[in-house]
XYZ file of C-alpha atoms in Angstrom:
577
model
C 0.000 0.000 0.000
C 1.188 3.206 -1.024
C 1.222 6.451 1.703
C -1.530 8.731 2.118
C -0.871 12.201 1.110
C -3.177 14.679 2.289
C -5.038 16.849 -0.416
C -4.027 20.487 1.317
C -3.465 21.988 -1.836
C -7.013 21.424 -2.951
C -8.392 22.390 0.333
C -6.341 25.719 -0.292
C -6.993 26.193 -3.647
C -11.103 25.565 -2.816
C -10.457 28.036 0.122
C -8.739 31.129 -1.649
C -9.698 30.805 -5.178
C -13.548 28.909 -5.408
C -15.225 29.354 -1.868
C -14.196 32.786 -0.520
C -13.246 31.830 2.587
C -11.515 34.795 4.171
C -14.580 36.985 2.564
C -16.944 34.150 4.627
C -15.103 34.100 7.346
C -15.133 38.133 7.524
C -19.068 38.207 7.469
C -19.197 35.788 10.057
C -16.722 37.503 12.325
C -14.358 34.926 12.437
C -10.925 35.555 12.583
C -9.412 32.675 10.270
C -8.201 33.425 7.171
C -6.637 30.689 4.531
C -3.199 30.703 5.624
C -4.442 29.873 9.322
C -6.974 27.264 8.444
C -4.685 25.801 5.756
C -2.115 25.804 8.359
C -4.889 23.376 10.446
C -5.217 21.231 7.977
C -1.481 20.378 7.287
C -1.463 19.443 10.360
C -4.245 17.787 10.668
C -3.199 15.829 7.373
C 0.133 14.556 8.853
C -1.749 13.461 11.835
C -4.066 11.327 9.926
C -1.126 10.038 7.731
C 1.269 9.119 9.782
C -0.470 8.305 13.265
C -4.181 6.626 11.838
C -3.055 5.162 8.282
C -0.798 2.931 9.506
C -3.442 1.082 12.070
C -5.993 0.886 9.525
C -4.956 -2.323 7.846
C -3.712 -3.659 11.645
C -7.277 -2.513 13.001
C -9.565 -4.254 10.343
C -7.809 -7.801 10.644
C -7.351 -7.668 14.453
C -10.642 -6.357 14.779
C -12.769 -5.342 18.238
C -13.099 -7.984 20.525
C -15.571 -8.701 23.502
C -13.716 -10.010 26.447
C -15.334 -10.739 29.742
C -18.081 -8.517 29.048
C -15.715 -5.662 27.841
C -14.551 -4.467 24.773
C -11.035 -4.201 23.860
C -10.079 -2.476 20.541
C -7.191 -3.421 18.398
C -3.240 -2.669 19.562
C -2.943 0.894 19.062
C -6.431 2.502 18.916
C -6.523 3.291 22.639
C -3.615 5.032 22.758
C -3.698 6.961 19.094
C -7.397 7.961 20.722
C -5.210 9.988 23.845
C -3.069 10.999 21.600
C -5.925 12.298 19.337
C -7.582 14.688 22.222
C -5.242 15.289 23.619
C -3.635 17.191 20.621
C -7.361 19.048 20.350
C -8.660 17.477 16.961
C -11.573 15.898 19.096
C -13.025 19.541 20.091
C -11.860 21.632 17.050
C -15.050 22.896 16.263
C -16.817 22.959 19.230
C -18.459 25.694 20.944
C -16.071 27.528 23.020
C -18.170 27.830 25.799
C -17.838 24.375 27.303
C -14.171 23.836 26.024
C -14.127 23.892 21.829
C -12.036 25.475 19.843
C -15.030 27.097 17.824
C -13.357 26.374 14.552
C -15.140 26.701 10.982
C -16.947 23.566 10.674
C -15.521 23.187 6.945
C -12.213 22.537 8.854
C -14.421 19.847 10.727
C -15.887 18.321 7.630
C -12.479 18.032 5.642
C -10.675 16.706 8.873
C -13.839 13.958 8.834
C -12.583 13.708 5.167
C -9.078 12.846 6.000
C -9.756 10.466 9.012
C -12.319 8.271 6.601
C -9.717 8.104 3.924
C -7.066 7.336 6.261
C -8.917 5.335 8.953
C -12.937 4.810 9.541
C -13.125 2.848 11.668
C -11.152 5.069 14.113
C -12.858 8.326 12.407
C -16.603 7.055 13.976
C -15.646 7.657 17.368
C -14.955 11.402 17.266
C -18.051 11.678 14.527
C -20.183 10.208 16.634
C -19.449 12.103 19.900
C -19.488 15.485 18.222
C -23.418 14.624 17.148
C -24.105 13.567 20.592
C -22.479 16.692 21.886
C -24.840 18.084 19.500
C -27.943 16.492 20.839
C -26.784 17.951 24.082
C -26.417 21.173 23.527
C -29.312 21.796 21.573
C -31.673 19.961 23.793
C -30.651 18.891 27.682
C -30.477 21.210 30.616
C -28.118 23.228 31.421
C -27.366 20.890 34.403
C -26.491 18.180 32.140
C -24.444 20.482 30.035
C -22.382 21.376 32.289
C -21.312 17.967 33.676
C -20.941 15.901 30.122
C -19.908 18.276 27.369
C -16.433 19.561 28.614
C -15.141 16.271 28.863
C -16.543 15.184 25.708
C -15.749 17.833 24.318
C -12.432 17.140 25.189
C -12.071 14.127 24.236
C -11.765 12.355 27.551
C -15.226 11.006 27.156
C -16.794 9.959 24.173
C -20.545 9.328 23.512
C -23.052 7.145 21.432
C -26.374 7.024 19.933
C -28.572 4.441 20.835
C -31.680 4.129 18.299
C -31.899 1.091 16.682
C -33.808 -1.777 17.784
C -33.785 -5.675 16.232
C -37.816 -4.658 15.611
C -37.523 -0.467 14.769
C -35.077 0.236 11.875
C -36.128 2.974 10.122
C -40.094 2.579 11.906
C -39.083 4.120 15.257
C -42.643 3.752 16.345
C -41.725 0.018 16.669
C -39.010 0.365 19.391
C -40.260 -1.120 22.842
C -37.083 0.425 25.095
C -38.806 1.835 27.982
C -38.059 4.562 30.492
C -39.455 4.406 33.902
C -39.043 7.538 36.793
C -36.971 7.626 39.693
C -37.211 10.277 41.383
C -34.882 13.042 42.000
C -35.250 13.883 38.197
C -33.652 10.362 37.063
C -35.334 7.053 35.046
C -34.197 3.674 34.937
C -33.922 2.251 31.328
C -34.793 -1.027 29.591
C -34.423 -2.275 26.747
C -31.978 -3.857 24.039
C -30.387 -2.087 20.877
C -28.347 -2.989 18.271
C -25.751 -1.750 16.020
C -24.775 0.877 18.313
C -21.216 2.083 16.848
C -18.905 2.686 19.545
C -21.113 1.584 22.560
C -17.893 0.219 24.245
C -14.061 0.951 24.073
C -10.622 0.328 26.200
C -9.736 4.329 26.158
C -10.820 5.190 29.391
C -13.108 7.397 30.492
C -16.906 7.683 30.587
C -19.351 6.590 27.565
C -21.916 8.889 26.956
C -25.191 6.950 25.216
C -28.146 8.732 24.307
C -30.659 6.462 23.909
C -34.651 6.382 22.414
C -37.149 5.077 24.849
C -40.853 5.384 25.940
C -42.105 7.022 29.161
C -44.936 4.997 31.382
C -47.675 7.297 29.620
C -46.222 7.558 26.292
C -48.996 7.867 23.635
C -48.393 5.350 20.289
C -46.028 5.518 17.666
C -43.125 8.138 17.110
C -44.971 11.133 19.250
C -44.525 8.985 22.012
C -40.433 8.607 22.208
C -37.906 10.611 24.668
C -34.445 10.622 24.767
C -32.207 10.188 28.010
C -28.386 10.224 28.451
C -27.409 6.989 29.839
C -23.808 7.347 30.954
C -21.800 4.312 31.403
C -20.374 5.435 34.712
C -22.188 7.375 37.395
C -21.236 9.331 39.812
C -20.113 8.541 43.046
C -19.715 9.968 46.479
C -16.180 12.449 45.681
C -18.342 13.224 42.411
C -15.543 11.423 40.234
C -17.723 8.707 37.994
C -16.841 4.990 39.024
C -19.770 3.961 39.663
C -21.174 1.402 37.167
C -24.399 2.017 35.376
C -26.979 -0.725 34.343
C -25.667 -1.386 31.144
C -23.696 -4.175 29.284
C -22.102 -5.457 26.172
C -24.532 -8.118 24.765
C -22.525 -8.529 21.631
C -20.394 -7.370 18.802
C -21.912 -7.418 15.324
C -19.843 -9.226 13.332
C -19.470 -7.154 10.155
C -18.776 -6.652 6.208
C -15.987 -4.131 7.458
C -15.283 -1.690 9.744
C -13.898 -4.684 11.598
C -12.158 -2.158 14.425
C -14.825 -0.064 15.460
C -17.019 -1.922 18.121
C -21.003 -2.068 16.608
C -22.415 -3.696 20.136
C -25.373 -5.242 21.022
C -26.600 -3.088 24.397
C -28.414 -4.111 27.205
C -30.004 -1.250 29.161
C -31.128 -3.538 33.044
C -32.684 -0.209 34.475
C -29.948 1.894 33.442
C -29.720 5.649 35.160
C -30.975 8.056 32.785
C -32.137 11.981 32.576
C -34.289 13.352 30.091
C -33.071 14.998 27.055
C -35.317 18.050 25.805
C -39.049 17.195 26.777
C -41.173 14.135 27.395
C -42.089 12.878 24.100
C -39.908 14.897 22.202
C -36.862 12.911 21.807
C -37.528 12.462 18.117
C -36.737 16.355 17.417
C -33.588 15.607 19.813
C -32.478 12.928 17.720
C -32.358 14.604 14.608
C -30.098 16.915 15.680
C -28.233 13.790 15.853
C -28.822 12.331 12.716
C -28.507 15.523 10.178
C -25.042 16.394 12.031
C -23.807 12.284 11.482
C -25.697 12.337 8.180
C -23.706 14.996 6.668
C -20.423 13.128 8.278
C -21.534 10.003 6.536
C -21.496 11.762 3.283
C -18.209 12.537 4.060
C -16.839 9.145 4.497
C -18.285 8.332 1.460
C -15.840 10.999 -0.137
C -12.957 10.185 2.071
C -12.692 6.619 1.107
C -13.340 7.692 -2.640
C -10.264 10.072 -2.325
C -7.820 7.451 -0.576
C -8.913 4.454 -2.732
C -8.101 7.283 -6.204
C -4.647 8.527 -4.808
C -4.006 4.308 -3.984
C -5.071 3.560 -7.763
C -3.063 6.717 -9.458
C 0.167 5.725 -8.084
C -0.553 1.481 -8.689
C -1.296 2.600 -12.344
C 1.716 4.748 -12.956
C 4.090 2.245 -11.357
C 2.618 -1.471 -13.020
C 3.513 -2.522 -16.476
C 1.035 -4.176 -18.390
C 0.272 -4.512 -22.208
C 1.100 -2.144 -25.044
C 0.951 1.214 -26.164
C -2.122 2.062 -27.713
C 0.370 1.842 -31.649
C 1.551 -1.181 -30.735
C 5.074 0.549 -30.887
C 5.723 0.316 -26.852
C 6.005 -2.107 -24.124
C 5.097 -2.937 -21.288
C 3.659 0.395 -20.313
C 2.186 1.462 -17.151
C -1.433 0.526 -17.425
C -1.963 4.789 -16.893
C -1.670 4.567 -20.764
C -4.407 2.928 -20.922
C -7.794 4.754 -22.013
C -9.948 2.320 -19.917
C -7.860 2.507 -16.725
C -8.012 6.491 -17.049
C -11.388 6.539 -17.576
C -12.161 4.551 -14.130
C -9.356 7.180 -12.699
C -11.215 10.218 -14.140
C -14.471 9.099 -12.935
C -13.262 8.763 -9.585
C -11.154 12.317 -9.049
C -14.273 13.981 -10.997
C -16.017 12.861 -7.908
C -13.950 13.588 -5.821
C -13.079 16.766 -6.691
C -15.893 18.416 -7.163
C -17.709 16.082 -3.974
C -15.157 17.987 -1.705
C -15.839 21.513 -3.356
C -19.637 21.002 -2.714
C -18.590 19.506 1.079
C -16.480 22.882 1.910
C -19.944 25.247 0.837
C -22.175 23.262 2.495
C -20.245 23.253 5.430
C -19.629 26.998 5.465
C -23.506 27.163 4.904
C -23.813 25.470 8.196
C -21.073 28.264 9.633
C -23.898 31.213 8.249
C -26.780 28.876 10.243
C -25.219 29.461 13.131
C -22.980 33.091 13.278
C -24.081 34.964 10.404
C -25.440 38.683 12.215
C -28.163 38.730 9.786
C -31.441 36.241 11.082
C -32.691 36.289 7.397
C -29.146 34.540 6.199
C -28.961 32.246 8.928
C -32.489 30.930 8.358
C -31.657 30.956 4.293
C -28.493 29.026 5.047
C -29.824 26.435 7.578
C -32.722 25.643 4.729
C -29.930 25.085 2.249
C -28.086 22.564 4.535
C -31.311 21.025 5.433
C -32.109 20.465 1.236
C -28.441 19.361 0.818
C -28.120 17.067 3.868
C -30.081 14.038 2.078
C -27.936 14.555 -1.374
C -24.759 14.625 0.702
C -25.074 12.057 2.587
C -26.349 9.610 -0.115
C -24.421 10.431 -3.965
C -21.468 10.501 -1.761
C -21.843 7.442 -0.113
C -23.205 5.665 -3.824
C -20.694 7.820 -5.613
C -17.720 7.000 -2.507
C -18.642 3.137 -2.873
C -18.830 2.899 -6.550
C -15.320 5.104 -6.687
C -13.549 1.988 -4.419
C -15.174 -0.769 -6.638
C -13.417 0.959 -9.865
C -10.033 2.081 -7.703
C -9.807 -2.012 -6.835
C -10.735 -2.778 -10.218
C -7.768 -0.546 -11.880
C -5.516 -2.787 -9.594
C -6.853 -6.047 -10.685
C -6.351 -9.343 -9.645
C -3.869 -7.748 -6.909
C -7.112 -5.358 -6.156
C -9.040 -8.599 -4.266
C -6.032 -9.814 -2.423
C -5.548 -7.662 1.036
C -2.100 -7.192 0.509
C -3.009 -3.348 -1.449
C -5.581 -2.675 0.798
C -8.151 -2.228 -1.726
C -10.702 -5.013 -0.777
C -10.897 -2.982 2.384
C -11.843 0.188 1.126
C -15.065 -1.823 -0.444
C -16.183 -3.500 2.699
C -15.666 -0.528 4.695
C -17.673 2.238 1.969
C -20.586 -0.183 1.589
C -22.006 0.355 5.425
C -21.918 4.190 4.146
C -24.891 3.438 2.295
C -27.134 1.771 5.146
C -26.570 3.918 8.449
C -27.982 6.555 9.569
C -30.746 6.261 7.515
C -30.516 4.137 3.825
C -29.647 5.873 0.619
C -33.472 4.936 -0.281
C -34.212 6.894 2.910
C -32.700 9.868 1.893
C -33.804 10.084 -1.478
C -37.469 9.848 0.503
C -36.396 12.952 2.548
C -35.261 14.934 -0.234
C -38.310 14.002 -2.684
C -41.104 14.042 0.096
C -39.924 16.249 2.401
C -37.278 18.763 1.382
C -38.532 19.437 -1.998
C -41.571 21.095 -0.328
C -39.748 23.620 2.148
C -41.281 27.213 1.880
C -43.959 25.955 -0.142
C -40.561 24.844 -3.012
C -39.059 28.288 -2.418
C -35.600 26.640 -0.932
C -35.152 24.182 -3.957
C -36.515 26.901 -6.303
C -33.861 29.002 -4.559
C -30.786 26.789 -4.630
C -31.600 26.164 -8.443
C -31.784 30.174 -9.344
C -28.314 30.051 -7.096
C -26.481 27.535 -9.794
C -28.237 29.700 -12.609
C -26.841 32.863 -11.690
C -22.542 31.438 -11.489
C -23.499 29.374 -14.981
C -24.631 32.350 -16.541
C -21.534 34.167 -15.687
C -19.226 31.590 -16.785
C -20.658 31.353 -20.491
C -18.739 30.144 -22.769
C -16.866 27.566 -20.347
C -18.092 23.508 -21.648
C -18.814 22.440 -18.387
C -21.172 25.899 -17.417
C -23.137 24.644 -20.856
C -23.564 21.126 -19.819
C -24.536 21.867 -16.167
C -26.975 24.305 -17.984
C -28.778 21.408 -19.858
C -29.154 19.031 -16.690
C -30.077 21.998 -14.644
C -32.982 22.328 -17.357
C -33.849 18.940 -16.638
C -33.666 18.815 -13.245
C -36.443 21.694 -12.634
C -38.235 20.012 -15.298
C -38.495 16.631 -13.134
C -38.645 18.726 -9.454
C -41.654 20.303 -11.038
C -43.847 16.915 -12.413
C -42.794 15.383 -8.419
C -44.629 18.109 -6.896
C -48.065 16.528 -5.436
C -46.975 12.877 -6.648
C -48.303 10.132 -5.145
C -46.546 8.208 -2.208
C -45.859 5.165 -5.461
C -44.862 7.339 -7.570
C -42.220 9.858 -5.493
C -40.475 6.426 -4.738
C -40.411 5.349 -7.842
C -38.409 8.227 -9.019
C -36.882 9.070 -5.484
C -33.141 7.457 -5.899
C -32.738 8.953 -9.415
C -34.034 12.146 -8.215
C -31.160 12.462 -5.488
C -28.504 11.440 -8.072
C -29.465 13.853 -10.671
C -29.702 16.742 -8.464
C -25.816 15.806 -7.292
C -24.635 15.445 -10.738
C -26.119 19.212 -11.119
C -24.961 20.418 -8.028
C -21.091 18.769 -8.275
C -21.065 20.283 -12.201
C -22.025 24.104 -10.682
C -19.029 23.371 -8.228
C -16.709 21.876 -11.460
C -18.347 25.326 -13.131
C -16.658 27.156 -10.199
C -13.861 25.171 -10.072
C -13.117 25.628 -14.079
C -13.767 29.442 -13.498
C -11.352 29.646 -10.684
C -8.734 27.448 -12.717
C -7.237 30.308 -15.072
C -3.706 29.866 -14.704
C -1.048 27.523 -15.476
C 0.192 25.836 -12.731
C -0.479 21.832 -12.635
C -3.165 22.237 -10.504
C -5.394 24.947 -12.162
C -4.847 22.985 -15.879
C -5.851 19.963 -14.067
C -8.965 21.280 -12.818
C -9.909 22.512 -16.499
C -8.928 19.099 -17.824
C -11.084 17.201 -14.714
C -13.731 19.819 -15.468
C -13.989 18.942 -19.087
C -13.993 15.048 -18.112
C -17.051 16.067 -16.266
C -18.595 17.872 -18.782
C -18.628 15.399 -21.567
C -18.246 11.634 -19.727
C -20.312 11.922 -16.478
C -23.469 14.715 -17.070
C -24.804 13.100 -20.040
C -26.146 10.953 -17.446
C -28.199 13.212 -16.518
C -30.804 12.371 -19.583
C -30.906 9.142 -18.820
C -32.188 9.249 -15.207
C -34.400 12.533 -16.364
C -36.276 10.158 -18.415
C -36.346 7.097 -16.191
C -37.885 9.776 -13.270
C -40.763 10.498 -16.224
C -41.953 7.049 -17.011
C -44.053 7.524 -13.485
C -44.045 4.192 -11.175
C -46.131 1.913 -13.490
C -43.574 0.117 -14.628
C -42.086 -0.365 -10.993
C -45.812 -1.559 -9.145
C -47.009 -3.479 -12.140
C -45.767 -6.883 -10.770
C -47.824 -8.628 -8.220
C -45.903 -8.774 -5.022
C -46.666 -12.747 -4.812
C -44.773 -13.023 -8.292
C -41.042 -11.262 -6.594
C-alpha cells in the first residue's frame, strides 16, 4: 500500500480561489483566514497520515473484541485515541463555551474527510461524539451540560447514539425500550439495541449513550419517544464517575468491514438516565443527531473515494502491463491505458468536485449558526437542510462505486488484502445503510425537502447555480450543467403533489441527478477559478472537461427514467417477486 498524502493543496486552492473563505469568514466575524486554516489542515493531514493510516490495515484484521463482558479495541487505537484529544482534533469545532475550539466547521468536515480516507473505523468515534455533543447542547439542561460536554468535548469522554432496535429500523414507532421515573429527576432504562457504533471501548473514560425510549404514559407511535443520556459510569460519592451504570455489552456485530470499530449489542437492566429536551420529544432531539452524522456520513463516502483514487493513481503509474495504444511500446504502465483512465477520471471527478460542494455546504452550516443577519442564517440552515439528504447519499453511492473501480484498476492484486483495496469496499458499503438508507434519503429529499417554503428553498438553490453558470458562459462544463439543470427543474416540477408510489419510484434517481447538477455548478466554479497555469489549475480545467462530456450526459438518462411515473415499478404482483 502506497502512503496517504493529504489533499491540502485542494483544500487551499477551494479556500482562496472557489469558496471565498476569508470573505466568509469576515461576514461571520471569524478571525481565520486561509493561511491559518490551511495551516490546520497540514497538520491535521500529517496526523491522519502518519499516526491513523498505519493502524488501519492492523485494526480491520485484528478487529474489536468482547472479552469478559468488555470491549477491547485493536493494539494501538486506545492510545492513538489519547493521543488524538489530547492534541485538540476531538473539540476543534466545538463551541467555546464548554471547552471547543469554535473552529469553521468546513475545517471539521475536511478533517472527517481525512480520518475516513485514512482510517474509519477510528474516524466514527470522534463523529459520533461530536453529534451527541450536539444532541446535548441543543436539547438537555443546562445541568447536564455542564457535567458531560467539557469532557466530551475534550475528548476524555466519548458518547453514542442508541436508536436502533432488532424490531424499529427505520419505523421508530416500533421500538419497545422503555423509560421508567426515579425520582430526584432520574429514570431507569430497559431495553436492548443494536448496532450501536462505539457503545464500548478500552480508552478510558466515561461513555456517553443517548438512547430512544418510551415514558410509562407515552402515547403510540413516534410522538410517544424521549431521549435520556445513559452514561456508562455514574457518579459517586467524591463526584468522580466509578460507579457502574446498568448497562452491558450483549454482543459485537460481526461485520462486512469496519472490523475495528465496536457495533455492540446493548443491554439497558434499568440503566440511570435523565431526560433529554421534553417528554415525548426525543424524536426532534435525535435529529439533531442524525442531520449532524448524516452529513459526516457523506463525508466518508468521499474520504474513502479520495484514498482508494490517490491508492489507484500511483498502482497505475508504477505497473507494467500490455502495449501502447500503436503497438510501438512495451510494457507500459497501465496509466496509458484509455480504460484505466477513464475509471481514474471518474473517480477524481467525484472527488473533486464532492469535496468543493462539502467545503460550501459546510460553510452554509457556519452562516446557520454566526451569520449577524437572522434572514441569512435561516436561508443558510434551509440550504443545509435540502443538501443534507444529497450529501449524505451520492457521496456514499458515488464513494462506494469510486472503491469498486479504484480495486478494479488494480486487478487481480485489487481482491487480495495485501493493497488494501478489498478494504476500502467492505468498509464504503455500510456508508450506504446507516444513519438512515440511501433509499431513505432520497425519501427525505423528494417528500420532504422538496416542499420547504412551499418549493421556495429548492426553487432558490436552483436560481443560485443559474446565476454562477450564466456568468461563466462560454466555459463547456457551465453549458452542460446548464442542460441538466434544465432537466432537473423540469423533473422537481412533475414530483410536486406525486403520489406516495410514484415519489419512490423516481426518489433514488431524483437524489442522483440533483448531485450530478450540483457537483457540475461546483466543477463550473472550479473551471472558473482554474485560469492559470500551474499543474493544478490545468488539471482542474482538464477534470472539469472530463465532467462535462463523460459523467453529465447521465443526466438524460435518469431525467427520463424519473418520467416514465411508477407503473412500470408496481405493475408486478408482489406474490410473483
Amino acid at each position: 500500500m502506497f502512503s496517504y498524502v493529504p489533499p491540502i493543496d485542494d483544500y487551499r486552492f477551494l479556500m482562496a480561489e472557489v469558496l471565498h473563505f476569508d470573505a466568509a469568514m469576515a461576514g461571520m466575524g471569524k478571525e481565520v483566514d486561509v493561511d491559518l486554516a490551511a495551516a490546520v489542515l497540514e497538520e491535521a493531514g500529517r496526523m491522519c497520515a502518519e499516526r491513523l493510516h498505519p493502524l488501519n490495515r492492523h485494526g480491520d484484521e485484528e478487529g474489536s473484541r468482547l472479552v469478559d463482558g468488555a470491549v477491547e479495541t485493536p493494539a494501538g487505537f486506545a492510545e492513538a485515541w489519547r493521543d488524538f484529544a489530547a492534541a485538540g482534533w476531538a473539540s476543534l469545532s466545538a463551541d467555546p463555551a464548554y471547552g471547543g475550539q469554535g473552529l469553521p466547521f468546513i475545517l471539521q468536515l475536511w478533517l472527517d474527510e481525512m480520518l475516513a480516507a485514512t482510517n474509519l473505523s477510528f474516524g466514527l468515534f470522534p463523529g459520533l461524539t461530536r453529534g451527541a455533543c450536539e444532541a446535548i447542547i441543543a436539547h438537555a439542561s443546562e445541568e447536564l451540560k455542564a457535567v458531560y460536554l467539557p469532557p466530551m468535548i475534550s475528548g476524555e469522554w466519548t458518547g453514542a447514539m442508541a436508536l436502533t432496535e432488532s424490531g424499529a429500523g427505520t419505523d421508530l414507532a416500533l421500538l419497545k425500550a422503555k423509560a421508567e421515573p426515579l425520582g430526584a429527576g432520574g429514570y431507569a432504562v430497559t431495553g436492548q439495541k443494536i448496532f450501536i457504533s462505539s457503545g464500548d471501548h478500552d480508552f478510558g473514560g466515561n461513555i456517553v449513550h443517548l438512547v430512544l425510549a418510551r415514558l410509562p404514559d407515552a402515547p403510540a407511535g413516534v410522538k410517544g419517544i424521549s431521549l435520556f443520556l445513559v452514561p456508562k459510569f455514574l457518579p459517586d460519592a467524591d463526584g468522580g464517575f466509578t460507579v457502574r451504570n446498568g448497562m452491558s455489552v450483549g454482543a459485537l456485530e460481526k461485520k462486512m468491514g469496519i472490523h475495528a470499530q465496536p457495533t455492540c449489542v446493548m443491554n439497558y437492566d434499568g440503566a440511570t438516565g435523565w431526560l433529554v429536551g421534553e417528554p415525548h420529544k426525543g424524536l426532534a432531539a435525535m435529529f439533531t443527531m442524525m442531520n449532524a452524522e448524516r452529513l459526516m456520513v457523506g463525508i466518508q463516502g468521499l474520504g474513502i473515494a479520495g484514498a482508494a483514487y490517490g491508492q489507484a493513481a500511483a498502482y497505475a503509474k508504477e505497473r507494467l502491463q500490455g502495449r501502447s495504444a500503436d503497438g510501438a511500446r512495451g510494457p507500459v504502465a497501465i496509466i496509458d491505458h484509455a480504460d484505466v483512465r477513464r475509471m481514474l477520471l471518474n473517480i477524481r471527478a467525484f472527488v473533486e468536485g464532492g469535496r468543493a460542494l462539502a467545503g460550501w455546504t459546510a460553510l452554509q452550516l457556519d452562516r446557520a449558526h454566526t451569520d449577524p443577519d437572522a434572514g441569512e442564517r435561516a436561508k443558510a440552515d434551509a440550504l443545509v437542510a435540502l443538501l443534507t439528504p444529497v450529501v449524505k447519499a451520492a457521496f456514499t453511492d458515488f464513494g462506494f462505486e469510486s472503491a469498486v473501480q479504484a480495486q478494479q484498476v488494480f486487478g487481480g492484486h485489487g481482491y487480495i488484502r495485501e493493497w488494501g483495496m478489498e478494504q476500502y469496499v467492505r468498509d464504503a458499503r455500510i456508508a450506504q445503510i446507516y444513519e438512515g438508507t440511501n433509499g431513505v434519503q432520497a425519501m427525505d429529499l423528494v417528500g420532504r425537502k422538496l416542499a420547504l417554503a412551499g418549493g421556495a428553498v429548492v426553487e432558490g438553490f436552483f436560481d443560485q447555480i443559474a446565476v454562477d453558470l450564466k456568468a461563466a458562459e462560454g466555459v463547456a462544463i457551465a453549458s452542460k450543467t446548464g442542460e441538466a439543470l434544465l432537466l432537473l427543474r423540469d423533473v422537481t416540477a412533475g414530483l410536486r403533489g406525486a403520489s406516495v408510489d410514484a415519489a419512490g419510484a423516481a426518489a433514488v434517481d431524483y437524489l442522483r441527478l440533483f448531485a450530478l447538477v450540483s457537483l457540475g455548478w461546483m466543477w463550473t466554479r472550479m473551471a472558473v477559478a482554474a485560469t492559470g497555469d500551474s499543474p493544478l489549475h490545468s488539471a482542474k480545467r482538464l477534470v472539469a472537461d472530463y465532467f462535462a462530456l463523460r459523467i453529465l450526459p447521465q443526466a438524460q438518462g435518469l431525467a427520463a427514467s424519473i418520467k416514465a411515473g411508477e407503473g412500470a415499478v408496481m405493475a408486478l404482483a408482489a406474490d410473483a417477486f
